[in-house]
Amino acid sequence: MEMEFSKLFHEASKDRGRGHPPIPADPSKWPPAWRTIFYKEYPRLPKVPLPEPRLAADLRQTIINRASRRDFTASSLTAEQYSSLFKFSCGTTRDERHRAEPSGGSRFPIEAYAVVLHGNDAVPAGLYHYNVKQHALETLWKRSFSSADADSLFSYSWVKDASAVLVLTAIFARTQMKYGERGYRYILLEAGHIGQNIYLVSQALGLRCCALGGTKDGALEDIFNLDPEEESVVYAVAVGA
């Protein structure tokens, strides 16, 4: 019988007594790394500064109307729309320890990227990383994407008509250095929180949005030049007009 690794992991990480290092109740006794918030940045790469985000919506109606939509129109998003999408899904709010999503132990293991399939002068087609500290898109690679290119990264043919795909990765050590094996659960929970934020912000902006189960993780990690042992794709959401 084939071993079901998901069940094994779930059982092995079921509570703090298994796969979870002891955590002193007094934070002053924690190692410095547990109290440090880590940021990924590309300091030598050009940046697209994002404008002040604007978002006004009735929360009740936004939740009621939220839906997965795949009828994208192959159009581009404005810098203002990217600003709201990133700021209100995974950006900082009150201070560096408070972001739009909850994070176990304020470890913030999730990094956000964008595959911009249909760009414009403000945000050209290409690959970007969201710089949380500067609220800016770091330009990793300006390039166009053909239908074949989109098919090499995502399993669904309709993704090619999305404006962009927001790709969430996890830097596992940020959380697991403190929470051990159980920290992997916290990482996936956080990615889910961000994904729901993307849905709600998209709805509030009048955009279409659809979470993707069919991502070709290895191809995405290659194109973003990630080391999958340290940082790997955990979620992706297609967004567009």
C-alpha positions in Angstrom: 0.0 0.0 0.0 1.4 3.4 -0.9 2.3 5.6 2.0 0.1 8.7 2.4 2.6 11.3 3.4 -0.1 14.0 4.0 -1.7 11.8 6.7 1.7 11.1 8.3 2.6 14.8 8.4 -0.7 15.8 9.8 -0.5 13.2 12.6 3.2 14.1 13.3 2.4 17.8 13.6 -0.9 17.5 15.3 0.0 19.4 18.5 2.8 21.3 20.1 4.1 18.2 21.7 5.3 16.7 18.4 7.8 18.3 16.0 7.6 21.6 18.0 10.6 23.0 19.8 10.0 24.4 23.4 9.2 28.1 23.4 10.1 30.0 26.6 7.1 32.0 28.0 9.4 35.0 28.5 10.2 36.6 25.1 13.4 38.1 26.4 14.8 34.5 26.5 14.0 34.0 22.8 17.0 33.9 20.3 17.3 37.2 18.3 16.2 35.5 15.1 12.8 34.8 16.6 12.3 38.5 17.3 13.6 39.6 13.9 11.4 40.3 11.0 13.1 39.3 7.8 12.5 41.0 4.4 13.5 39.8 0.9 14.8 42.7 -1.3 16.6 43.1 -4.6 18.4 46.3 -3.8 20.3 46.6 -7.2 17.2 46.1 -9.4 15.0 48.9 -10.6 11.7 49.5 -8.8 8.2 50.6 -9.8 7.1 52.8 -6.8 3.4 52.1 -6.1 1.1 55.1 -5.4 -0.9 55.4 -2.3 -3.6 52.7 -2.4 -7.2 53.6 -2.5 -10.0 51.3 -1.5 -13.6 52.1 -0.6 -16.1 49.2 -0.4 -18.9 47.9 1.6 -17.5 44.8 3.4 -20.8 42.9 3.5 -21.4 43.3 -0.2 -17.8 42.6 -1.1 -18.0 39.2 0.8 -21.4 38.4 -0.7 -20.3 39.2 -4.3 -16.9 37.5 -4.0 -16.5 34.8 -6.6 -14.0 32.9 -8.8 -14.1 34.3 -12.3 -12.1 33.2 -15.3 -13.5 35.4 -18.0 -10.4 37.6 -18.3 -10.1 40.2 -21.1 -6.3 40.2 -21.7 -6.1 43.8 -20.5 -3.6 45.4 -18.1 -3.9 46.7 -14.6 -2.9 50.2 -13.4 -0.2 50.9 -10.9 -3.0 52.0 -8.5 -4.7 48.7 -8.8 -1.4 46.8 -8.1 -0.9 49.1 -5.2 -4.2 48.2 -3.6 -3.8 44.5 -4.4 -0.5 44.2 -2.7 -1.0 46.6 0.2 -4.3 45.2 1.3 -3.4 41.6 0.8 0.1 41.3 2.3 1.4 44.9 2.9 2.2 46.5 6.2 -0.6 48.3 8.0 0.1 49.9 11.4 3.8 49.0 11.7 6.2 46.3 10.7 4.6 43.7 13.0 1.2 44.3 11.6 0.3 43.4 8.0 -3.0 42.8 6.1 -2.7 39.1 6.9 -2.3 37.4 10.3 1.0 35.6 10.7 2.0 33.0 13.3 4.4 34.6 15.6 4.8 37.6 13.2 7.2 35.5 11.2 5.9 36.6 7.8 7.3 33.7 5.8 5.3 34.6 2.6 6.9 36.5 -0.3 4.7 37.9 -3.1 5.6 38.0 -6.8 3.7 39.0 -10.0 3.9 37.4 -13.4 2.5 40.4 -15.4 1.1 38.8 -18.6 -0.4 42.0 -20.0 1.4 45.1 -19.1 1.5 48.8 -19.9 3.9 51.8 -19.7 3.5 52.0 -15.9 3.9 48.2 -15.2 5.3 46.5 -18.3 4.9 42.7 -18.8 7.4 40.7 -16.9 8.4 39.4 -13.5 8.2 41.4 -10.3 8.8 41.0 -6.6 6.7 42.9 -4.1 9.0 44.9 -1.7 7.0 45.2 1.5 9.2 47.8 3.2 9.2 50.2 0.2 5.7 49.3 -1.2 7.2 48.9 -4.6 7.5 46.3 -7.3 11.1 45.2 -8.0 11.6 44.5 -11.6 13.2 41.1 -12.0 12.7 40.7 -15.7 10.9 42.7 -18.4 9.6 40.3 -21.0 6.5 39.4 -22.9 4.6 36.1 -22.4 3.1 34.1 -25.3 0.3 31.7 -24.8 2.8 28.9 -24.8 4.8 30.7 -22.1 1.7 30.9 -19.9 0.9 27.2 -20.6 4.5 26.3 -19.4 3.8 27.9 -16.0 0.1 27.3 -15.4 -2.2 24.4 -16.2 -5.3 26.3 -17.4 -5.5 27.8 -20.9 -7.6 30.8 -19.7 -4.8 32.1 -17.5 -3.1 33.6 -20.5 -5.9 36.3 -20.6 -5.4 37.3 -17.0 -3.6 40.7 -16.5 -1.3 39.0 -14.0 -0.8 36.1 -11.7 0.2 36.9 -8.1 2.5 34.1 -6.9 3.0 33.5 -3.2 6.1 31.6 -2.0 7.2 30.5 1.4 10.6 31.0 3.0 10.2 28.1 5.3 13.0 28.8 7.8 11.4 32.1 9.0 8.6 30.2 10.6 10.1 26.7 11.2 13.1 28.0 13.0 10.6 28.8 15.8 7.8 26.4 15.3 9.4 23.3 13.8 7.4 20.9 11.7 4.1 22.4 12.9 5.3 25.7 11.5 4.6 24.3 8.0 0.9 24.4 8.8 1.2 28.0 9.9 2.8 28.9 6.6 0.0 27.4 4.5 -2.6 29.1 6.7 -1.0 32.5 6.1 -0.9 31.9 2.4 -4.6 31.2 2.5 -5.3 34.4 4.4 -3.4 36.4 1.8 -5.3 34.6 -1.0 -8.7 35.6 0.5 -7.5 39.2 0.9 -6.6 39.2 -2.9 -10.1 37.9 -3.6 -11.8 40.6 -1.5 -9.6 43.4 -2.8 -10.2 42.3 -6.4 -13.9 42.3 -5.8 -13.7 45.8 -4.2 -11.8 47.1 -7.3 -14.2 45.5 -9.8 -11.6 43.0 -11.0 -11.9 39.3 -11.8 -9.9 36.8 -9.7 -9.4 33.1 -9.5 -7.1 31.0 -7.3 -5.0 28.4 -9.1 -4.6 24.8 -8.1 -2.8 24.1 -11.4 0.5 25.8 -11.0 3.7 24.2 -12.4 5.7 24.9 -9.3 9.1 23.8 -10.6 8.8 26.0 -13.7 7.7 29.0 -11.6 10.6 28.5 -9.2 13.0 28.3 -12.1 11.8 31.4 -13.8 12.0 33.4 -10.5 15.4 31.8 -9.9 14.4 30.4 -6.5 16.1 27.7 -4.5 13.2 25.4 -3.8 14.9 24.0 -0.7 14.8 27.4 0.9 11.8 29.1 -0.9 9.0 27.5 -2.8 5.7 28.2 -4.5 2.7 27.6 -2.2 -0.2 29.5 -3.9 -1.1 31.6 -6.9 -4.0 33.8 -7.9 -4.9 35.0 -11.4 -6.2 38.6 -11.5 -7.5 40.8 -14.3 -10.2 43.0 -15.7 
